[in-house]
Coordinates of C-alpha atoms in Angstrom, one line a residue:
X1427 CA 11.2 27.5 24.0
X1428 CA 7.3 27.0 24.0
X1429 CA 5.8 25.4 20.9
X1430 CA 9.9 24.3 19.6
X1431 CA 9.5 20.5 19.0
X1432 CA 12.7 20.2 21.0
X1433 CA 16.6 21.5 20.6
X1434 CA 19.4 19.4 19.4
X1435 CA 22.5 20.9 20.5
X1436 CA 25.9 19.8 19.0
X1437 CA 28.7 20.6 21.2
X1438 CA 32.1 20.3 19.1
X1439 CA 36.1 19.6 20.3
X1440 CA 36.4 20.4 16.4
X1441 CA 39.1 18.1 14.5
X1442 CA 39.6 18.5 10.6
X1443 CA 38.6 15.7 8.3
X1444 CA 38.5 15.7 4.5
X1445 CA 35.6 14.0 3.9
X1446 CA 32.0 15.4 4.0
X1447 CA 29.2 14.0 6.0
X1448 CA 26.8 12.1 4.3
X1449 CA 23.9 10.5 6.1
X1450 CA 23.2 6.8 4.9
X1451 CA 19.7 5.4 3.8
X1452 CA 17.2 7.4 1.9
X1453 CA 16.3 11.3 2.6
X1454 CA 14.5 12.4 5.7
X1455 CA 10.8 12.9 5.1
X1456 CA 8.6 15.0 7.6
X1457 CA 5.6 16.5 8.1
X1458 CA 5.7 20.4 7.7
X1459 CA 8.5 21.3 10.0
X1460 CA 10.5 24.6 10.3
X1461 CA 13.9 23.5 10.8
X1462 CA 16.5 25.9 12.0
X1463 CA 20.3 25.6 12.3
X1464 CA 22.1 28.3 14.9
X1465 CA 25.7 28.2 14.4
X1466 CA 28.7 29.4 15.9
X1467 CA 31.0 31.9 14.6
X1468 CA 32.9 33.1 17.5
X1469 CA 36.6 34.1 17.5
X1470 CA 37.5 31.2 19.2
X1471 CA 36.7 29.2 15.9
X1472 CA 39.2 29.0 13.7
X1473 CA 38.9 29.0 10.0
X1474 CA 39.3 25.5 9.4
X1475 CA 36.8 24.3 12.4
X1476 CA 34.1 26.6 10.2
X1477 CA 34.7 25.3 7.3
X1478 CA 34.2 21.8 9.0
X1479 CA 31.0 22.8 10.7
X1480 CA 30.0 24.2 7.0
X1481 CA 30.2 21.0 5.6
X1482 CA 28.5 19.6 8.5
X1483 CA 25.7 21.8 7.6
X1484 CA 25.8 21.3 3.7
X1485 CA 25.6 17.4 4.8
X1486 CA 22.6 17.1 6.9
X1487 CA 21.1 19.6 4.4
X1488 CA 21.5 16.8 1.9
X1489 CA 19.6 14.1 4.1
X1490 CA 16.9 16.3 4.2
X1491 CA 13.4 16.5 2.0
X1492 CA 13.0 20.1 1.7
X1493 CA 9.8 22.2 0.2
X1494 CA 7.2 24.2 1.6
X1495 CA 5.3 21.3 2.1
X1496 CA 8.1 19.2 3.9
X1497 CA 11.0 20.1 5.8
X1498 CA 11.7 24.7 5.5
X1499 CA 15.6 25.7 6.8
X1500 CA 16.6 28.6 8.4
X1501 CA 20.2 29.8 9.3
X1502 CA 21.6 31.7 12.0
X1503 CA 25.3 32.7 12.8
X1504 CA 25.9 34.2 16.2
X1505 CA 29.7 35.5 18.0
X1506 CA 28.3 38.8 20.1
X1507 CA 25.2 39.4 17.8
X1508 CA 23.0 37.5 15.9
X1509 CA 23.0 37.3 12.2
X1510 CA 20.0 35.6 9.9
X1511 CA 22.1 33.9 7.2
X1512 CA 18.6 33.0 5.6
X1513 CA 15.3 32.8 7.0
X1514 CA 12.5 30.0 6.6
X1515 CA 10.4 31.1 4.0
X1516 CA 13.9 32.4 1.7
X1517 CA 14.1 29.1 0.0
X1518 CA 12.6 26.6 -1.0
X1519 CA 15.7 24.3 -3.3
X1520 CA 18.3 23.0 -1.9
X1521 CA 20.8 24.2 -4.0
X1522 CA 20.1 28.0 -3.3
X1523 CA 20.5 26.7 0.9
X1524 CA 23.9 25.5 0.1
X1525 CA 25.1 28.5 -2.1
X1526 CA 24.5 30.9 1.0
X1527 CA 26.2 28.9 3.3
X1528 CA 29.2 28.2 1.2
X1529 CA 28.9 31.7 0.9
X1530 CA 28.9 32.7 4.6
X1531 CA 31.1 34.8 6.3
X1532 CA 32.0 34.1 9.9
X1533 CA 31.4 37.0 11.9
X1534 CA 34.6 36.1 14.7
X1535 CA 33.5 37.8 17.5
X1536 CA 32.4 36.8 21.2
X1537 CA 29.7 33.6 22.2
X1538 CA 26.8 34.9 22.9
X1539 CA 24.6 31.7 22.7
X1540 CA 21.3 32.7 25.2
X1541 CA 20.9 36.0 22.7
X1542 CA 21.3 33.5 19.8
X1543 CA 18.5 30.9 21.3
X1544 CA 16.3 33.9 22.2
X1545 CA 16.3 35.3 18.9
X1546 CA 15.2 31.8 16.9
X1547 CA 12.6 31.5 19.6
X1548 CA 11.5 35.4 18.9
X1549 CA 12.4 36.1 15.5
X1550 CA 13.1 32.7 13.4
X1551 CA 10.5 30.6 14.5
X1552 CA 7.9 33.7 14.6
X1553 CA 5.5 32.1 11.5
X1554 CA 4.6 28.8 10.7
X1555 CA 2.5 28.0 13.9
X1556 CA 1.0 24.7 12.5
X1557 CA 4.0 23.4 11.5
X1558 CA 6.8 21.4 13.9
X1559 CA 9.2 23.6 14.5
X1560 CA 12.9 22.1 15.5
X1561 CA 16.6 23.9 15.8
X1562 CA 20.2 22.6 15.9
X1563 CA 22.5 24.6 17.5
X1564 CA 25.9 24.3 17.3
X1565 CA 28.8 26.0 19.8
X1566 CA 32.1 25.3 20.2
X1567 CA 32.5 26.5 23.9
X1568 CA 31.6 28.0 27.1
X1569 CA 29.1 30.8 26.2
X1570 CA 29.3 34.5 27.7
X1571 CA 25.3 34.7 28.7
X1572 CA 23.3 32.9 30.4
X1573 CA 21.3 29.6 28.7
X1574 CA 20.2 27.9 31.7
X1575 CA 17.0 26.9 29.3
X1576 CA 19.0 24.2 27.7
X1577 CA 19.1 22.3 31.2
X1578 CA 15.6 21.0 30.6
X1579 CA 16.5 19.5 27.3
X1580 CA 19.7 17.3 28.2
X1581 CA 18.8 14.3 26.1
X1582 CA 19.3 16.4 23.3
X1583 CA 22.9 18.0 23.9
X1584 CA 25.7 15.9 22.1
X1585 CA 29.1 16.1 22.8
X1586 CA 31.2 15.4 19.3
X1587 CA 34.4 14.3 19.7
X1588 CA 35.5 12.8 16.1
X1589 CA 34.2 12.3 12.5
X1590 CA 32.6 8.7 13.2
X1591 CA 30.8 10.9 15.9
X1592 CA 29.4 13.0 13.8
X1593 CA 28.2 10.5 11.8
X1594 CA 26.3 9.0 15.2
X1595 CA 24.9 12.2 15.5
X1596 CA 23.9 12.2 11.8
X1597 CA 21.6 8.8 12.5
X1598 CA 20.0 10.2 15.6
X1599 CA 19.2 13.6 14.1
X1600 CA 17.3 11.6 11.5
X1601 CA 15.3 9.2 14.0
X1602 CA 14.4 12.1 16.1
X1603 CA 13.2 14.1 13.5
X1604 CA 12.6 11.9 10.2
X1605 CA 9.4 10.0 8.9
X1606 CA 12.0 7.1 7.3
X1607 CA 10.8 5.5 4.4
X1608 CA 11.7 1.6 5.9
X1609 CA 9.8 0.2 3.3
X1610 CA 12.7 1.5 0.7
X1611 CA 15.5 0.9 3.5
X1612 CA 14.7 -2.9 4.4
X1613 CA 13.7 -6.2 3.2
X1614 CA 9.8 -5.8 4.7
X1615 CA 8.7 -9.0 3.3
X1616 CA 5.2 -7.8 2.5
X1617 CA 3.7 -10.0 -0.3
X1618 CA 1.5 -7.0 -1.9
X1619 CA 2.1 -3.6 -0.3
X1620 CA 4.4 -1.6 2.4
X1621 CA 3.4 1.2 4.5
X1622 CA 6.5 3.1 6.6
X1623 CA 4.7 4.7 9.4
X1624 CA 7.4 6.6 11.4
X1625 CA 10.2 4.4 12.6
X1626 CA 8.3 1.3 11.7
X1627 CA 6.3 0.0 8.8
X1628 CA 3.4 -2.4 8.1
X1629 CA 2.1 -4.4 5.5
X1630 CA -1.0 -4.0 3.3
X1631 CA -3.3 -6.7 1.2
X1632 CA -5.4 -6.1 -1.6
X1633 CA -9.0 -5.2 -0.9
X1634 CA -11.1 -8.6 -0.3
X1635 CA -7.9 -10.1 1.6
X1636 CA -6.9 -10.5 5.2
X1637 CA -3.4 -10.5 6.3
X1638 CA -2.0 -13.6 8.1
X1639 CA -0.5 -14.1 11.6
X1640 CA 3.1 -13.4 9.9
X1641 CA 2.0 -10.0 9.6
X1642 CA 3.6 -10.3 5.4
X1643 CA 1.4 -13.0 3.9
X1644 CA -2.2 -12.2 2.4
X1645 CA -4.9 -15.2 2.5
X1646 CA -5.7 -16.9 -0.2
X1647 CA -7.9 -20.2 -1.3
X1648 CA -5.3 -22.3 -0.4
X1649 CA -7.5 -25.0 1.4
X1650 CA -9.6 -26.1 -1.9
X1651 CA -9.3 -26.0 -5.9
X1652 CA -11.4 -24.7 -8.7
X1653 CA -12.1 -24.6 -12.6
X1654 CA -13.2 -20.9 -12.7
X1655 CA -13.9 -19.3 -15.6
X1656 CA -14.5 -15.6 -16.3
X1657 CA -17.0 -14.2 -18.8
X1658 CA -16.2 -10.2 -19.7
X1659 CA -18.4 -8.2 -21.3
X1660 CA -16.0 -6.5 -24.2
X1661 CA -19.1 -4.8 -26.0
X1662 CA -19.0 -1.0 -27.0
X1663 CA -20.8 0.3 -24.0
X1664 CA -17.7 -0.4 -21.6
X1665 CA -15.2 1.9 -23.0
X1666 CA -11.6 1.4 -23.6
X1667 CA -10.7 3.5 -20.1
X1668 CA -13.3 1.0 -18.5
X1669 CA -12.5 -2.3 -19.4
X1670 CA -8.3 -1.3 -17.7
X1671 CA -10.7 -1.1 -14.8
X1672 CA -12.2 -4.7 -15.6
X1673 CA -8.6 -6.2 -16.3
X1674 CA -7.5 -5.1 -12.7
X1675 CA -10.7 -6.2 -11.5
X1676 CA -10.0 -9.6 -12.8
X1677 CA -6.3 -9.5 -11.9
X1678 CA -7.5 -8.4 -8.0
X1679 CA -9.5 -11.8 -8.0
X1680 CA -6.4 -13.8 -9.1
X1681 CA -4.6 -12.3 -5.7
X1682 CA -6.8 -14.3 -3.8
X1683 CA -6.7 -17.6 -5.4
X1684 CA -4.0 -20.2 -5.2
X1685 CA -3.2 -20.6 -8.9
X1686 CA -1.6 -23.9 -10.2
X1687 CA -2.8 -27.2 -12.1
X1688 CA -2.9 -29.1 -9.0
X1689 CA -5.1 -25.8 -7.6
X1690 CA -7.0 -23.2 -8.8
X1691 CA -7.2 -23.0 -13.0
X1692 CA -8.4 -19.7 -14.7
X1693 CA -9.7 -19.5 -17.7
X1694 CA -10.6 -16.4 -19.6
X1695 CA -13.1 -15.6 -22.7
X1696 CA -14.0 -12.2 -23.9
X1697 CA -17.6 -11.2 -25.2
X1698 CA -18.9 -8.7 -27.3
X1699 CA -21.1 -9.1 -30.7
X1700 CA -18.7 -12.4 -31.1
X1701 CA -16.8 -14.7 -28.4
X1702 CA -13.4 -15.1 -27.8
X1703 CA -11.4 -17.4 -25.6
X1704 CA -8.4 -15.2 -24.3
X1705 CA -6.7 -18.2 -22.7
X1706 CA -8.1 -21.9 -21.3
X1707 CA -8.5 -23.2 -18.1
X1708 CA -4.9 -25.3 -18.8
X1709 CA -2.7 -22.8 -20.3
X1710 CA -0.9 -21.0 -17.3
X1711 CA 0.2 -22.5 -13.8
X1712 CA 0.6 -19.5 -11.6
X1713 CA -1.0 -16.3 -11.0
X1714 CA 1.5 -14.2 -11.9
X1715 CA 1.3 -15.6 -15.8
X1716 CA -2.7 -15.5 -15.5
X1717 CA -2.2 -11.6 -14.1
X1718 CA 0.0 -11.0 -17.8
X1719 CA -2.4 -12.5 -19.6
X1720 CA -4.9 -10.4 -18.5
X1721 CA -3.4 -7.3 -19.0
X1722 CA -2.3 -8.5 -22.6
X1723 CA -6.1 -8.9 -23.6
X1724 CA -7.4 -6.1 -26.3
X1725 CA -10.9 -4.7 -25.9
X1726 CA -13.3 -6.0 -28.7
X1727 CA -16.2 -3.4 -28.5
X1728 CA -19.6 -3.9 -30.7
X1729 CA -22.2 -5.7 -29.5
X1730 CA -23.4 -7.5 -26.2
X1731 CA -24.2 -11.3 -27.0
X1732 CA -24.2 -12.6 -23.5
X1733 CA -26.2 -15.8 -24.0
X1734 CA -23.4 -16.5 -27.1
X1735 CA -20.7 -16.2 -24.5
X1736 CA -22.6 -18.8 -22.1
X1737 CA -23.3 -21.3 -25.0
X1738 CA -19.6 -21.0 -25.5
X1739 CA -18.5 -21.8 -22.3
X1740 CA -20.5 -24.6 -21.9
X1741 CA -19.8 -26.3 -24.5
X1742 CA -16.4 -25.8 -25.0
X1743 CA -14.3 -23.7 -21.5
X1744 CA -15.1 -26.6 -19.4
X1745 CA -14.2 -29.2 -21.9
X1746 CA -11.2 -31.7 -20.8
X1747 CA -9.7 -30.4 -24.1
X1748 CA -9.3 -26.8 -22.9
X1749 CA -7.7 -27.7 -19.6
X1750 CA -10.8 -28.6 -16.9
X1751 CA -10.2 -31.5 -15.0
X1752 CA -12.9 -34.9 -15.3
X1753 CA -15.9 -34.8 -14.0
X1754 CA -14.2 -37.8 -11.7
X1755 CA -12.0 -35.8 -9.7
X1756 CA -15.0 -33.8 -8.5
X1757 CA -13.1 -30.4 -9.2
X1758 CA -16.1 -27.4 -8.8
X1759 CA -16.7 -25.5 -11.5
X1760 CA -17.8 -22.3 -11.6
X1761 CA -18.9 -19.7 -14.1
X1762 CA -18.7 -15.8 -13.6
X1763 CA -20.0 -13.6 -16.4
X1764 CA -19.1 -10.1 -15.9
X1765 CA -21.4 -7.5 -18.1
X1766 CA -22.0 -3.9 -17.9
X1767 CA -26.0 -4.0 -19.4
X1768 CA -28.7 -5.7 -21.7
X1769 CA -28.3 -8.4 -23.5
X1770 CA -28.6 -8.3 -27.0
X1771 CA -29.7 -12.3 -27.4
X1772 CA -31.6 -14.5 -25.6
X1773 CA -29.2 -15.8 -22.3
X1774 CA -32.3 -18.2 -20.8
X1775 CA -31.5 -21.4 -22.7
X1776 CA -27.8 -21.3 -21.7
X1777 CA -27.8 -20.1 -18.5
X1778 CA -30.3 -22.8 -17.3
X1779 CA -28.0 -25.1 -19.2
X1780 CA -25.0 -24.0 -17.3
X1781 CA -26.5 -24.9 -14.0
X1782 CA -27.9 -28.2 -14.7
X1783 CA -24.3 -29.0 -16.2
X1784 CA -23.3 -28.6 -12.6
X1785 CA -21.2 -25.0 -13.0
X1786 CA -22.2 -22.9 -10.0
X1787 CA -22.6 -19.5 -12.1
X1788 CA -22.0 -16.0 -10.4
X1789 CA -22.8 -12.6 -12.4
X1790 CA -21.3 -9.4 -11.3
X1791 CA -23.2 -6.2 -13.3
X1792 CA -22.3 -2.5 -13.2
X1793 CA -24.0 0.5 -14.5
X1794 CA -27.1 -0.3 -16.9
X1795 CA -26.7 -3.9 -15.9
X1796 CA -30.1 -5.5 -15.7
X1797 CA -30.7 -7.3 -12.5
X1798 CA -33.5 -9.9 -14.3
X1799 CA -30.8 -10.9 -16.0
X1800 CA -28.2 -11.1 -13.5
X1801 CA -30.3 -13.2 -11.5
X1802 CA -31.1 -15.6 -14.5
X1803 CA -27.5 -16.0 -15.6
X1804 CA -26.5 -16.7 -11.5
X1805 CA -27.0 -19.8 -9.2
X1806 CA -29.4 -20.0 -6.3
X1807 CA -29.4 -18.2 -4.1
X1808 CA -29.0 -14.9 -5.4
X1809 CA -28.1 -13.2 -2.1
X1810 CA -24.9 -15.5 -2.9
X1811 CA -24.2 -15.3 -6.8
X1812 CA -25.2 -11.4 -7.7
X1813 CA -23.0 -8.8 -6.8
X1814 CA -23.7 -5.1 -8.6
X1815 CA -22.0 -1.8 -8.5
X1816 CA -23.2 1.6 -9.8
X1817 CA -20.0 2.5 -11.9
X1818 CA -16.8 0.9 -12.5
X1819 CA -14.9 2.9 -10.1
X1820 CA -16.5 1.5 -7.5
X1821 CA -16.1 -2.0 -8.3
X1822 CA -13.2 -3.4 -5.7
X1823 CA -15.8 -3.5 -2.6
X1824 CA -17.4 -6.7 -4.5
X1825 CA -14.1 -8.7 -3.9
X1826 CA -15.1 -9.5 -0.6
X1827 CA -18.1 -11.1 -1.7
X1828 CA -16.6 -12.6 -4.4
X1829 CA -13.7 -14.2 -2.5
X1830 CA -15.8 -15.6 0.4
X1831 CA -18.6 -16.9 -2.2
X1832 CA -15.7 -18.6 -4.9
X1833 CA -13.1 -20.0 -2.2
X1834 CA -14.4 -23.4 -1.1
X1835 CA -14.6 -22.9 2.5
X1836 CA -13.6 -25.9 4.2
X1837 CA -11.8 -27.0 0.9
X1838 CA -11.6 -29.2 -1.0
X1839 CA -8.1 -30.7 -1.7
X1840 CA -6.8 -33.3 -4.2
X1841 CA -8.1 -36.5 -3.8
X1842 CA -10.7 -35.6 -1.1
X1843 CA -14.0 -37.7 -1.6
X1844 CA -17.1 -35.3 -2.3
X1845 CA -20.4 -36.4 -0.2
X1846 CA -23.6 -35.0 0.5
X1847 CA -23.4 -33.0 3.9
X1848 CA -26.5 -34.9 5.1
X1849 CA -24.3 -38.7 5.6
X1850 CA -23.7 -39.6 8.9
X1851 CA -19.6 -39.5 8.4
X1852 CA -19.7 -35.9 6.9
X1853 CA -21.8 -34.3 9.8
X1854 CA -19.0 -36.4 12.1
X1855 CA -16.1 -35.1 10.0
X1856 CA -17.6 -31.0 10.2
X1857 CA -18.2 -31.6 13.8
X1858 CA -14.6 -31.9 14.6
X1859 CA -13.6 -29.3 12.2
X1860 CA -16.0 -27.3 14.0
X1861 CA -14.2 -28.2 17.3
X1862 CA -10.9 -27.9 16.5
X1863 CA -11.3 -24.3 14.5
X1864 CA -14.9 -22.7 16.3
X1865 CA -13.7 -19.3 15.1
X1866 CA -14.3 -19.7 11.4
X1867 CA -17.7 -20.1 11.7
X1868 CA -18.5 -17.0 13.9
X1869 CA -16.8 -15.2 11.1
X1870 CA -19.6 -16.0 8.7
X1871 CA -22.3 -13.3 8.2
X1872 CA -25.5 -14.5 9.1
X1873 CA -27.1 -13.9 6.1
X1874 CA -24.2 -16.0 4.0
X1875 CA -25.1 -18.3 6.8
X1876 CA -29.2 -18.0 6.2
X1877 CA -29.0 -18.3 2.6
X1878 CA -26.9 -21.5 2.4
X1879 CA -29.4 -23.0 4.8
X1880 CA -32.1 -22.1 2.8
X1881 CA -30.4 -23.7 0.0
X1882 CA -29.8 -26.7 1.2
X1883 CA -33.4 -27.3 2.0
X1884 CA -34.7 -26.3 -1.2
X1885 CA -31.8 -29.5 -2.2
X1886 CA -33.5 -31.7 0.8
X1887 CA -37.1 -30.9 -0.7
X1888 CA -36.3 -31.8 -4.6
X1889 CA -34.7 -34.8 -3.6
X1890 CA -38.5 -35.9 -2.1

């Protein structure tokens, strides 16, 4: 039996039942495996045993996902010769599999099992030789040959006694042989995505998000809060199919922020040869209703008036009016434009503007996007607040960047006093937080690490 998977062989005291088998739970998904059944249809089982063993048959036929690509059946019937019912490659729909066993004909003769075994080995399995290969064979007594090959395969030889048996077998047939789709089976409590892998499963979080302890949960910037508000580029050069990309872009940023008006507010305004605010900073409480909102915005095309879209949003998506918080409450602000190529105005004026009102600015450009720019429209230092891919397609490895750049790292939570890192109680306060967590700051790159330095000093040295 080289190169079989392994045997499962069913030994029935028959008893009749009027109900079919039907295995619970979604259909078994494999790999490519060549799956054959080798039945008994000796004299010594009577017409209504077979017809119970038929429906058997028809039942784990049922439980099965069958194609070329996925699970191929074969038939045999054996009493003293072997007869091919159908072989592996005959069908491929389950329909036509249960037609020709409805239609089978027992052949009531003598038990010749070890000719039976020998011929799926020789015959049946022949083809297929990257595929698994499994049988089920099914007898309902002592055979005339010798099978002393089954001896090494005990684990697999089941002894039915009743219907609820059969049923047993049913659920062991399936986690011997199945890829179970858990994910459809069970309540997984993954927060973005399930993967079944085999008998288990594990959960998956967007791209630019970790998963938590729990194993279900995906990080977000839960320690801090935000006014951010995002700038896209709706001019002509994007392209309808483009700017879908854009709107999940934005959308995949939402994932990793904790959106509520005591937390993060999002903001959105659309830019093309005009500006348009999509929705204010106060409008919507949670991510899900910022995620709608974003998918409900209609692409503008025309022109590319990025420095229109920063005047805008400095002097009106950060006003108390459209939903930012006072300047009081020390809430950061930040600012990213997202623009596929040249502006068509001037963006100088208002993008110095926006930085000396105190937004920290990011700019993420793809395609023809002009780095000058970028830089201009961005906060120092630009290792920090420029991120740039090629083509749209290729836009989801920025998140990364973009989450560990926007969420406020040691956070900054309601009511929390902001101070300059250089007092004596602040350097006290992130020594302990150093202490007590010394793993979150070996996860830092070292050039996040570098450039923030630097920063800081170019602070220390305009300050003298």
């Amino acid at each position: 039996m080289r190169g079989l998977l392994c045997w499962l062989v069913l030994l029935f005291l028959l008893q009749p039942w009027e109900s079919q088998l039907q295995l619970a739970g979604p259909r078994c998904h494999t790999g490519p495996l060549d799956l054959v059944f080798v039945i008994d249809s000796s004299r010594s089982v009577r017409p209504f045993e077979f017809e119970t063993m038929r429906q058997f048959l028809v039942g784990l036929l049922r439980g099965l996902n069958v194609g070329p690509n996925a699970t191929r059946v074969g038939v045999i019937q054996y009493s003293s010769q072997v007869q091919s019912v159908f072989p592996l490659r005959a069908f491929s729909r389950r329909e036509d599999m249960e037609r020709a066993i409805r239609d089978l004909v027992p052949l009531a003769q003598g038990t010749m099992t070890g000719l039976a075994i020998q011929y799926a080995m020789n015959v049946a399995f022949k083809r297929g030789r990257y595929r698994q290969k499994a049988a089920v064979i099914v007898i309902d007594g002592r055979p005339q040959d010798r099978v002393a090959r089954w001896r090494r395969h005990r684990p697999h030889v089941f002894l039915v006694e009743s219907f609820d048996l059969i049923q047993e077998f049913g659920l062991q047939f399936q986690s011997r042989l199945c890829v179970r789709d858990l994910c459809n089976g069970v309540d997984h409590g993954c927060e973005f995505q399930c993967v079944s892998e085999g008998l288990s499963y594990r959960c998956l979080c967007p791209e630019g998000r970790q998963l938590q302890a729990d194993g279900k949960s995906c990080d977000r910037c839960r320690e801090g809060h935000v006014d951010l508000v995002l700038l896209v580029d709706g001019s002509k050069s994007v392209r309808p199919q483009n700017f879908e990309l854009v709107k999940r872009f934005v959308n995949q940023i939402v994932d990793f922020l904790d959106v509520s008006p005591e937390g993060t507010r999002v903001g959105l305004v659309q830019f093309s040869s005009r500006v348009r605010t999509e929705f204010p900073l106060g409008r919507y409480g949670t991510a899900a209703e910022v995620k709608q909102a974003v998918l409900a915005v209609e692409y503008m095309e025309r022109g590319t008036m990025t420095g229109l879209a920063l005047r805008h949003m400095v002097e009106h998506s950060f006003s108390e009016a459209q939903g930012a918080r006072p300047r009081a409450l020390n809430v950061p602000r930040v600012g990213l434009v997202f623009t596929d190529g040249r502006s068509q105005d001037d963006i100088s004026v208002w993008a110095a503007r926006a930085k000396e009102e105190g937004i920290a600015m990011y700019a993420v450009g793809v395609g023809k996007a002009v780095e000058a720019e970028l830089r201009e429209i961005a906060s120092e230092p630009a290792e920090l607040h420029v991120s740039y891919a090629p083509d749209f397609g290729t836009m989801t490895h920025l998140l990364q960047n973009l989450r560990s750049s926007i969420c406020p790292e040691e956070g900054i939570s309601a009511g929390t006093e902001l101070r300059s890192p250089c007092e004596c109680e602040s350097l006290v306060e992130f020594q302990g937080r150093t202490s007590a967590n010394p793993n979150g700051l070996l996860n830092r790159s070292l050039a996040q690490l570098t450039a923030r330095l630097e920063h800081l000093e170019n602070q220390l040295a305009n300050q003298k």
